[in-house]
Coordinates of C-alpha atoms and ligand atoms in Angstrom, one line a residue:
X1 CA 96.6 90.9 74.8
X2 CA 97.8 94.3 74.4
X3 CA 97.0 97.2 77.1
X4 CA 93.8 99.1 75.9
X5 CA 95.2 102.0 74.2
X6 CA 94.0 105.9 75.6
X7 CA 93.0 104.3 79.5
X8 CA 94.5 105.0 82.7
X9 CA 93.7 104.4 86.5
X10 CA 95.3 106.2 89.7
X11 CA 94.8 104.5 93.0
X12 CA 96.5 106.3 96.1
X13 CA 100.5 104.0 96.8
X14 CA 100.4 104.5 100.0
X15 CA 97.4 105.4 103.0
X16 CA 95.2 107.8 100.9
X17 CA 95.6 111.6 100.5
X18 CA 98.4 111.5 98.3
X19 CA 97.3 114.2 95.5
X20 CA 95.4 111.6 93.1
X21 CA 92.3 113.9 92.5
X22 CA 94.5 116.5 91.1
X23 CA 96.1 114.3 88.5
X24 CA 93.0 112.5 87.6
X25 CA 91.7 115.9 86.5
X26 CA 94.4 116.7 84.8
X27 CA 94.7 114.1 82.8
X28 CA 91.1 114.4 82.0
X29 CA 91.4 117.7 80.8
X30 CA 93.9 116.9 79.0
X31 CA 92.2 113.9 77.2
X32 CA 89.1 115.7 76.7
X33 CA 90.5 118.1 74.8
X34 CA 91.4 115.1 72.2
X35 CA 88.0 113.3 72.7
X36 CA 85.2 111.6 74.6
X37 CA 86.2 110.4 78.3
X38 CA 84.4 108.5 80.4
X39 CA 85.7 108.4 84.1
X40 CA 84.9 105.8 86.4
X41 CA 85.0 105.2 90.0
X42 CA 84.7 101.6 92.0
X43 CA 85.6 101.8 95.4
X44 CA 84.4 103.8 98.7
X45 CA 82.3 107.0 99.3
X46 CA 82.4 109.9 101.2
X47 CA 85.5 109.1 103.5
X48 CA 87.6 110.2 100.3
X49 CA 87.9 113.6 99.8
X50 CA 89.7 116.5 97.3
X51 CA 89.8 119.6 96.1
X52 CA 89.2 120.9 93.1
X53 CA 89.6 124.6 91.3
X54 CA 87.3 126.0 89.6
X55 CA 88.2 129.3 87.9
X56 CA 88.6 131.5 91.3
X57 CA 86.2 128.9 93.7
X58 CA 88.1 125.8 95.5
X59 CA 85.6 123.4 95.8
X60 CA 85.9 119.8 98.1
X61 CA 84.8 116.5 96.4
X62 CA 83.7 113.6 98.2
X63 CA 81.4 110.9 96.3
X64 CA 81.5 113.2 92.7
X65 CA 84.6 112.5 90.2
X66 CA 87.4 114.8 89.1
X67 CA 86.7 115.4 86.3
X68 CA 83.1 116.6 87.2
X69 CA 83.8 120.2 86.2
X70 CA 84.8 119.7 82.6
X71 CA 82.0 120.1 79.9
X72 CA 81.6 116.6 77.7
X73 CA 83.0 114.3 80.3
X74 CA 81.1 111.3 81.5
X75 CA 81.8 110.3 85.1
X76 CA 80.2 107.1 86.6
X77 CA 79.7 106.2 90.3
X78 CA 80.0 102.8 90.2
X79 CA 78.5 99.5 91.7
X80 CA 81.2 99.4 93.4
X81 CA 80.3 102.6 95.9
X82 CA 78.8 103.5 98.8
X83 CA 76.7 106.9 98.2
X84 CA 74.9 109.3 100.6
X85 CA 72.1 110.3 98.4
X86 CA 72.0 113.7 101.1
X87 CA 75.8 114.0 100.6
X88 CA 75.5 114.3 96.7
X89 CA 72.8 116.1 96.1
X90 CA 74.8 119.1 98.3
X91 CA 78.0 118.2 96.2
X92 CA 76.1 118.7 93.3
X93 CA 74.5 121.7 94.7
X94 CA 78.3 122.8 95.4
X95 CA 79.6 121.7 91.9
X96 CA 76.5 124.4 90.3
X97 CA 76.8 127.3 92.8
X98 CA 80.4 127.1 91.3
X99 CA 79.8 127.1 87.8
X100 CA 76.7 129.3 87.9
X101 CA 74.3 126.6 87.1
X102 CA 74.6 123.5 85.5
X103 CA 76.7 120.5 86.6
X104 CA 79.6 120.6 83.1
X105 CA 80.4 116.7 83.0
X106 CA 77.6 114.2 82.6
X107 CA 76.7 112.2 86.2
X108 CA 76.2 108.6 85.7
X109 CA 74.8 106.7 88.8
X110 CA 74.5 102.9 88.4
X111 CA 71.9 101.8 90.3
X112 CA 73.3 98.4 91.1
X113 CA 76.0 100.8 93.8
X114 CA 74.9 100.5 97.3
X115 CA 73.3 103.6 99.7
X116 CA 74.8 104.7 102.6
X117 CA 71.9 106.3 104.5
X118 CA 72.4 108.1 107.7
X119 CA 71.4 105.0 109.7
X120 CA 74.9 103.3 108.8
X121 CA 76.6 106.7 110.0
X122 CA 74.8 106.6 113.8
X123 CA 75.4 103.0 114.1
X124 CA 79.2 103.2 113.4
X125 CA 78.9 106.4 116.6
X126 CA 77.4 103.4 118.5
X127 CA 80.0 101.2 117.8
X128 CA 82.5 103.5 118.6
X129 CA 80.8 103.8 121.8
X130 CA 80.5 100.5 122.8
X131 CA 84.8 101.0 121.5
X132 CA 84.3 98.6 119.0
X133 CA 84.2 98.5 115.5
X134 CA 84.6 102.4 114.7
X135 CA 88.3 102.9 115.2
X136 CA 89.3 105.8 114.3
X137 CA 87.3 105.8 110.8
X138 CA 86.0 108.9 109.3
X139 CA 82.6 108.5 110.8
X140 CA 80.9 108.4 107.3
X141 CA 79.5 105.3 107.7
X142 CA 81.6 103.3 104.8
X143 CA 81.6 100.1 106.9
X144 CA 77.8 99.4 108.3
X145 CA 77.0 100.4 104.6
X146 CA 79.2 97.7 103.7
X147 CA 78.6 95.5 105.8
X148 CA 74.8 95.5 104.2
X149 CA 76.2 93.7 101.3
X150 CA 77.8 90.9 103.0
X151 CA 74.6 90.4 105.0
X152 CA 72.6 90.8 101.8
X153 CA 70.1 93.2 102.8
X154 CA 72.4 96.2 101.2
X155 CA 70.2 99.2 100.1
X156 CA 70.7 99.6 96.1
X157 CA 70.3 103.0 94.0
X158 CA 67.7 101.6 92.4
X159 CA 65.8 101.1 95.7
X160 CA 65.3 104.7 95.6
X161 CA 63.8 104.9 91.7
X162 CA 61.1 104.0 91.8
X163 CA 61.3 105.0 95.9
X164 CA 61.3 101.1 97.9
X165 CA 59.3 102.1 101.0
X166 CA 58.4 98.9 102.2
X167 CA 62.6 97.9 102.0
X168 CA 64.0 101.4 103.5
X169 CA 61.3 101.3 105.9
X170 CA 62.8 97.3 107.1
X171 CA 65.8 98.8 106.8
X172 CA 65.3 101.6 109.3
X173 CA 63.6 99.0 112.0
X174 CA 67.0 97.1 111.7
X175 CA 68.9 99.8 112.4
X176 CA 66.9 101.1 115.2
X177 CA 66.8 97.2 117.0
X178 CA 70.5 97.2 116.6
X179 CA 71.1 100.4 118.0
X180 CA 68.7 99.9 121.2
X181 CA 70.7 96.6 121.3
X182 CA 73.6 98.2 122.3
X183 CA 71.4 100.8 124.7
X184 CA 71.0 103.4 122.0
X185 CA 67.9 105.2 120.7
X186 CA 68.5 105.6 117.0
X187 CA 66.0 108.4 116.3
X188 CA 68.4 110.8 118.7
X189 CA 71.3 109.5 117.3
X190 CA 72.8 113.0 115.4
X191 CA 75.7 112.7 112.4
X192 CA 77.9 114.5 110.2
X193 CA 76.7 115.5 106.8
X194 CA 78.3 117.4 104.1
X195 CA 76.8 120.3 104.8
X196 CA 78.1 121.2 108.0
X197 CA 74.9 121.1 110.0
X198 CA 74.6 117.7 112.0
X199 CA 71.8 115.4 111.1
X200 CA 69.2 114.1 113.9
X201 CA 68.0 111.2 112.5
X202 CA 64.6 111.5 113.9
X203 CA 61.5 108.9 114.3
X204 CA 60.7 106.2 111.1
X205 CA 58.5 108.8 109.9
X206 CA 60.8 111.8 109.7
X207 CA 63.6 109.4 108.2
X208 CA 61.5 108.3 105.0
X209 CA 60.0 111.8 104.4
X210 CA 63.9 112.9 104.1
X211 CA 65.2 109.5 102.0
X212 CA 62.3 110.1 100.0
X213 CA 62.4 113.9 99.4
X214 CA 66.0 113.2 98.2
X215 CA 65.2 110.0 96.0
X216 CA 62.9 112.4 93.9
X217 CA 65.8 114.8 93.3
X218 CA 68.6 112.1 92.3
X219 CA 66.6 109.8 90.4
X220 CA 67.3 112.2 87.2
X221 CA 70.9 110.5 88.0
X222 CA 70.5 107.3 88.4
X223 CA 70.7 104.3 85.7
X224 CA 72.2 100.9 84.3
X225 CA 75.3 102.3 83.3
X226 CA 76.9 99.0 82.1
X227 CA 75.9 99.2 78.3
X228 CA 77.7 103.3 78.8
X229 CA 80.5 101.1 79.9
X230 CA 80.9 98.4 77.7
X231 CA 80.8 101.0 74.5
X232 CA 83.2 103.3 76.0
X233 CA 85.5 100.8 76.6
X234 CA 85.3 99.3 73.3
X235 CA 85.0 102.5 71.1
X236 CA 88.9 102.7 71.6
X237 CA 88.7 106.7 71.0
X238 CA 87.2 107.4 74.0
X239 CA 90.0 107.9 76.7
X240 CA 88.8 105.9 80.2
X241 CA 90.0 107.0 83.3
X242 CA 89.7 104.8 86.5
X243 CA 90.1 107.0 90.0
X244 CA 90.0 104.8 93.0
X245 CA 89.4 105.8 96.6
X246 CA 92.0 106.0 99.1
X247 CA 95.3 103.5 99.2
X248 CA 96.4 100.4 98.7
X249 CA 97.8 100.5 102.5
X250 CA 94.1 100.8 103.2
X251 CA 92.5 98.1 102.1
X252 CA 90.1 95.7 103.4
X253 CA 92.6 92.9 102.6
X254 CA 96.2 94.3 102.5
X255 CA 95.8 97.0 105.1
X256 CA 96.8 97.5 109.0
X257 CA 94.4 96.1 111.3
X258 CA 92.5 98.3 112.3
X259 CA 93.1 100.7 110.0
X260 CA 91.8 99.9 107.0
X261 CA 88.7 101.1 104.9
X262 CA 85.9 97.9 103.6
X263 CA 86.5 98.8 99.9
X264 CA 89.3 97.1 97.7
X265 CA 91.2 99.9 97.4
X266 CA 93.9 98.2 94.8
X267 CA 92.5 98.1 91.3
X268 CA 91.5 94.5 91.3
X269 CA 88.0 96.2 92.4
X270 CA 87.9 97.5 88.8
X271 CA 87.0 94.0 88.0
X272 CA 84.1 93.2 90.3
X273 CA 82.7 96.6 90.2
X274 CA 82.4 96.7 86.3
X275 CA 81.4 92.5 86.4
X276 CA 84.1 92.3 84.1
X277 CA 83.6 94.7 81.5
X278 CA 87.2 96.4 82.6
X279 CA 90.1 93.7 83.8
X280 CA 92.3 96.2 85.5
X281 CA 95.1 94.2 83.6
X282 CA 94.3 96.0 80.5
X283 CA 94.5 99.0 81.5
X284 CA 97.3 100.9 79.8
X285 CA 98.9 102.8 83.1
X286 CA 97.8 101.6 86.7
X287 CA 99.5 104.5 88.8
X288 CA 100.2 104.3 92.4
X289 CA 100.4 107.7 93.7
X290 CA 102.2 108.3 96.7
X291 CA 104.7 110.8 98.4
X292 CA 108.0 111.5 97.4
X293 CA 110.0 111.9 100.7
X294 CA 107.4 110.9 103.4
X295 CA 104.6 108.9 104.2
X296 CA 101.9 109.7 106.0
X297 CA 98.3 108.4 107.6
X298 CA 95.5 109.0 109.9
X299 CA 94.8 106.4 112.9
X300 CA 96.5 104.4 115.4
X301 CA 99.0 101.9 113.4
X302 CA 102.5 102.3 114.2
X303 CA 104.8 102.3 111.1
X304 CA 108.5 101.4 112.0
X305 CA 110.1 104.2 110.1
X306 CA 109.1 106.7 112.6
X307 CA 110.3 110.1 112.4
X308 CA 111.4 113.0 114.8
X309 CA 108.8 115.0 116.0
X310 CA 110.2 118.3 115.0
X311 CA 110.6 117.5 111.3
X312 CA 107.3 115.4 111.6
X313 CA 105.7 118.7 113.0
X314 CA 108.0 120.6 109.8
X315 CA 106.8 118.8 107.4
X316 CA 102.8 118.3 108.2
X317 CA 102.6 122.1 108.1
X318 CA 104.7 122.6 105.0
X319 CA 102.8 120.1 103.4
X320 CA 99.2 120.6 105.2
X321 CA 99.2 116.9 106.5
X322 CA 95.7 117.2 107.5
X323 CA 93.2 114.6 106.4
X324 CA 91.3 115.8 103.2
X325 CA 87.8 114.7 104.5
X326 CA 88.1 114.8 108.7
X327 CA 91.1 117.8 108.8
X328 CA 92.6 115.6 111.4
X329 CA 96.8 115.7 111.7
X330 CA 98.2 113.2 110.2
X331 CA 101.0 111.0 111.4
X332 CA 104.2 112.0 109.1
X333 CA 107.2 109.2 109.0
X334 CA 110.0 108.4 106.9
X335 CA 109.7 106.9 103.5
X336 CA 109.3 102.9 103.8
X337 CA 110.5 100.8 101.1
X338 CA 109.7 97.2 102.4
X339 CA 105.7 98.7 102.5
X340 CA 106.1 100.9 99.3
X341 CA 106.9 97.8 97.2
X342 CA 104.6 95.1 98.9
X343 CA 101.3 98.0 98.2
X344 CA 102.9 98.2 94.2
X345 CA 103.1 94.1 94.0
X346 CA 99.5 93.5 95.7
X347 CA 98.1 96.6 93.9
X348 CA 99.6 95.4 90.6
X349 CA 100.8 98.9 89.5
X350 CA 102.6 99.3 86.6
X351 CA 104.0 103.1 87.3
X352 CA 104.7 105.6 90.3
X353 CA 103.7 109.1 90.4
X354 CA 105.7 110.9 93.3
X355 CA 104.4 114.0 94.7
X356 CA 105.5 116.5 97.2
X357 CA 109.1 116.2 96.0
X358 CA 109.2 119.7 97.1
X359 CA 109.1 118.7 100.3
X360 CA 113.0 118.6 101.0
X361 CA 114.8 120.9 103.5
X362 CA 118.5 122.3 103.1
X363 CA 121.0 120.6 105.0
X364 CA 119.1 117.6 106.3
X365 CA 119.1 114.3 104.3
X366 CA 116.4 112.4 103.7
X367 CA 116.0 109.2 105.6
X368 CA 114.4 106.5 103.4
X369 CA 113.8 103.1 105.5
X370 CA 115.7 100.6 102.7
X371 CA 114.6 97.8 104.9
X372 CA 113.5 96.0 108.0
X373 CA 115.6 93.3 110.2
X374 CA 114.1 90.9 112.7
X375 CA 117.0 88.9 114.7
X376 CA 119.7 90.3 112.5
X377 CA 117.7 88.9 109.4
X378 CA 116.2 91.4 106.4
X379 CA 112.8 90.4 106.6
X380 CA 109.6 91.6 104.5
X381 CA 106.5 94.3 105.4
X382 CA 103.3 92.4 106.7
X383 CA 100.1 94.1 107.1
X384 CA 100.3 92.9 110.7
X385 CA 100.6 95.6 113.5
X386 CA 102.0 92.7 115.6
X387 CA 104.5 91.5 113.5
X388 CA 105.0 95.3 112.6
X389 CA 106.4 95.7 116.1
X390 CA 109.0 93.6 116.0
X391 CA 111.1 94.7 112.8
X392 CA 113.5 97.4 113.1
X393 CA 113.6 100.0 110.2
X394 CA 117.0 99.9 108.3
X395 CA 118.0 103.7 107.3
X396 CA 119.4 105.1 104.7
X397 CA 120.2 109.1 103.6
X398 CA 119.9 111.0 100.7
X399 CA 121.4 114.4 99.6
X400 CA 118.5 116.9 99.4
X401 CA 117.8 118.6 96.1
X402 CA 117.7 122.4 95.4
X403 CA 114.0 123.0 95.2
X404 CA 114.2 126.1 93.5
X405 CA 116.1 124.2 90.3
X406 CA 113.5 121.9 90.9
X407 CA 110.7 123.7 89.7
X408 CA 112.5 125.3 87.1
X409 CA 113.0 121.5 85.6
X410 CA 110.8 120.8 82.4
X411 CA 111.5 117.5 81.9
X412 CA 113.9 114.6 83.7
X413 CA 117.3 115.5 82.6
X414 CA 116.8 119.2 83.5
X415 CA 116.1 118.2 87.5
X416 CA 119.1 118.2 90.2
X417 CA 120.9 115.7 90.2
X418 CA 120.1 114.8 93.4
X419 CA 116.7 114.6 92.7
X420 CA 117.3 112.3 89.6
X421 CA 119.6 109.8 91.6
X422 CA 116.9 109.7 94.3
X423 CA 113.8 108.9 91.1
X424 CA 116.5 106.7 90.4
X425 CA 116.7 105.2 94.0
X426 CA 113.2 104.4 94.1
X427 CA 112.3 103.4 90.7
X428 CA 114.9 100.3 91.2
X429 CA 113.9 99.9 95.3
X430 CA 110.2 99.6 94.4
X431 CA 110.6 98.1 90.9
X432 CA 108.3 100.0 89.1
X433 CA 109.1 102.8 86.9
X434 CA 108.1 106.3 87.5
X435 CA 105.8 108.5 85.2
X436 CA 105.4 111.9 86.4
X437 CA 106.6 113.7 89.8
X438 CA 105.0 117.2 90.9
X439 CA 106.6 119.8 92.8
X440 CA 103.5 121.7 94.0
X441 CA 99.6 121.9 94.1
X442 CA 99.4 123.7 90.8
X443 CA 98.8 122.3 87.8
X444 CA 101.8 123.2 86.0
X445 CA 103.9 121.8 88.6
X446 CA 104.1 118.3 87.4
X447 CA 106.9 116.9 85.3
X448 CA 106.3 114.0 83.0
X449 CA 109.3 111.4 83.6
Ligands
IMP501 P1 86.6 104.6 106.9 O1 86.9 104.5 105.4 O2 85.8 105.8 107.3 O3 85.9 103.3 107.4 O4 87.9 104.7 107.7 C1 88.9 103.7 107.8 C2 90.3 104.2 107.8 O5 90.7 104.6 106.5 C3 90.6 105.3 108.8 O6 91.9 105.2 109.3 C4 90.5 106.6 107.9 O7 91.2 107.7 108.4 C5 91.1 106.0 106.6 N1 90.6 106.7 105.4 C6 89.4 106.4 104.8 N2 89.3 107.1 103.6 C7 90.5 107.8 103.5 C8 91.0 108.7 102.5 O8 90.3 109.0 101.5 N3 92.2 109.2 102.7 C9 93.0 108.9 103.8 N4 92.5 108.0 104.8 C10 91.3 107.5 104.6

């Protein structure tokens, strides 16, 4: 069958951060300038995190879509997510204090995705106590909230419309034996919200007034959104645009032990999260986005194409390295091939978008890790940290580019020629072609391949 014509999904290459939000919205913009859009989001919560601009305001989403600020655009949270109802409501507080207002796009949340309520948050703290569980995560609760659904007791959106009492109120006795399990007292357990302000989360009465009280406001929000879905996706003028959460490095399957996220972060989760309305096969363009000259994550895998610290240091500064959602450094190494192409085979990508290819310095090649050896053999990435410590990174360098004939560049044959024998270099090395590179945070600093 042929690709569905007008639909396209970013998903983050590598671990996460990689600039996605940026060209989601763009290409939004751009399609709803030609016609209905419906953007649609399967995976994770409020561990992701970008920023959008709004005429002269920056502002940082979380659980809401790009694509949120432009008028006419439908964006759906889908069953697939795990949503702080507190988190939204101050996103969407954010998103109108912005525009003076009124929310522009149309929020869509299907009230089959599951509720991350400040109970999952203190119980990850408690597992990171007891140094379990909680490794280095973003403390947003994603797993506990998760972890619901494979013990079947998840909390649903439409648990909150019309307001479950008798199920939140079961939920927040399970929560509180688990905790005291472990020697904790839930009620004085305090976590991060959106907002700034740390949340206590107080006795079984205080908890339900608040879940409640914030039930009332996002019920206006909340709805099947399948039938939305299945005419959008049929009605082949409307454009539909898939963003997913974090990177395929990240996975719950294909990622690092133990850094890794619960959600299926490749696109597969299109599938499941849509029960089949959208096979991510047919999507037109599946992009992995990832960085053009570096990697980079947050936690405590070691990657074997490790880098100096100085240019490390360089290059997280230059390139604000610091996670989008905790602002915590993130660890900068060379370009790795062997992992680059194993995330586009399991994450079934059919294009790369590089960003950052700014980041190049003068006089200093750029190391690319072509491949690994183990006793003198090439061997293959694993997403196993033990396995991981045994390969030795296989370099090779690359002539830097002039950056300043780099952003003059319009289009593929106007870019230095260093930088279009190194497109070249990983188009064939990761065997997928690439559609667009950028060579800054502004919008008009991207260049369609
Ligand atoms: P969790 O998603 O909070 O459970 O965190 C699990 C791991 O994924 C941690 O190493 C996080 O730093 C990482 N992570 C989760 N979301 C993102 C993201 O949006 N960008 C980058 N890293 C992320």
């Amino acid at each position: 069958m042929p690709p569905r014509p007008r639909s396209f999904a970013f998903c983050g290459g590598a671990y996460g951060d990689e600039g996605k939000g940026r060209l989601v919205d763009q290409y939004v913009s751009d399609y709803a300038k030609q016609g209905p859009v419906v953007v649609y989001r399967d995976n994770g919560g409020s561990n992701a995190g970008h920023t959008v601009a709004f005429d002269n305001t920056k502002v940082a989403l979380h659980q809401l879509l790009s694509g949120t600020f432009i008028k006419g655009v439908t964006t759906i949270l889908g069953k697939g997510m795990v949503l702080h109802p507190g988190d939204l409501l101050e996103e969407i507080a954010t998103v109108k204090a912005a525009t003076g207002g009124t929310v522009p796009a149309k929020i869509l949340i299907d009230e089959m995705a599951v509720v991350l309520l400040d109970t999952h948050r203190a119980y990850e703290a408690v597992l990171q106590d007891f140094q379990t569980g909680n490794r280095g995560t973003t403390g947003r609760g994603i797993s506990p909230a998760y972890v619901d659904v494979l013990l079947r007791h998840p909390i649903r959106m439409r648990d909150l419309k019309p307001f479950n009492k008798e199920k939140i109120t079961k939920h927040y006795r399970l929560y509180q034996a688990m905790c005291a399990g472990l020697g904790q007292k839930l009620a004085e357990k305090e976590v991060l919200t959106l907002a700034g302000p740390k949340q206590v989360i107080g006795s079984e009465a205080a908890f339900l007034k608040r879940v409640q009280a914030q039930a009332a406001e996002l019920e206006q929000f909340i709805s099947g959104v399948f039938d939305v879905l299945q005419r959008a996706w049929t009605d082949k003028k409307t454009a539909c645009v898939f963003e997913k959460g974090q990177g395929i490095g990240l996975d719950v399957r294909w990622g690092v032990y133990p850094d890794f996220t619960a959600s299926e972060t490749t696109f597969s989760g299109i599938f499941s999260s849509t029960e089949g309305i959208v096979n991510p096969r047919d999507i037109e363009i599946r992009a992995g986005v990832i960085k053009a000259t570096y990697m980079s994550s947050v936690g405590i895998r070691k990657l074997p194409s490790a880098m100096d610290e100085a240019l490390a240091h360089q290059i997280r500064e230059d390139a604000d390295e610091y996670g989008a959602t905790t602002k915590r450094p993130r660890d900068v190494v060379h370009i790795d091939i062997p992992s680059l192409s194993f995330f586009a085979k399991v994450g079934d990508v059919t294009h790369l978008v590089a960003t950052h290819m700014d980041i190049v310095y003068k006089d200093t090649p750029i190391k690319v890790c072509v491949s690994y050896t183990k006793n003198g053999k090439t061997v293959p990435y694993r997403p196993d940290q033990k396995y991981l410590n045994t390969v030795k990174p296989v370099f090779k360098q690359f002539a830097p580019w002039d950056v300043v004939a780099l952003r003059k560049a319009k289009t593929r044959a106007e870019l230095p020629v260093a930088a279009r024998k190194y497109i070249a270099f990983l188009e064939k090395a990761i065997g997928v072609p690439m559609l667009m590179i950028t060579t800054g945070p502004k919008r008009e600093e991207g260049i369609l391949l």
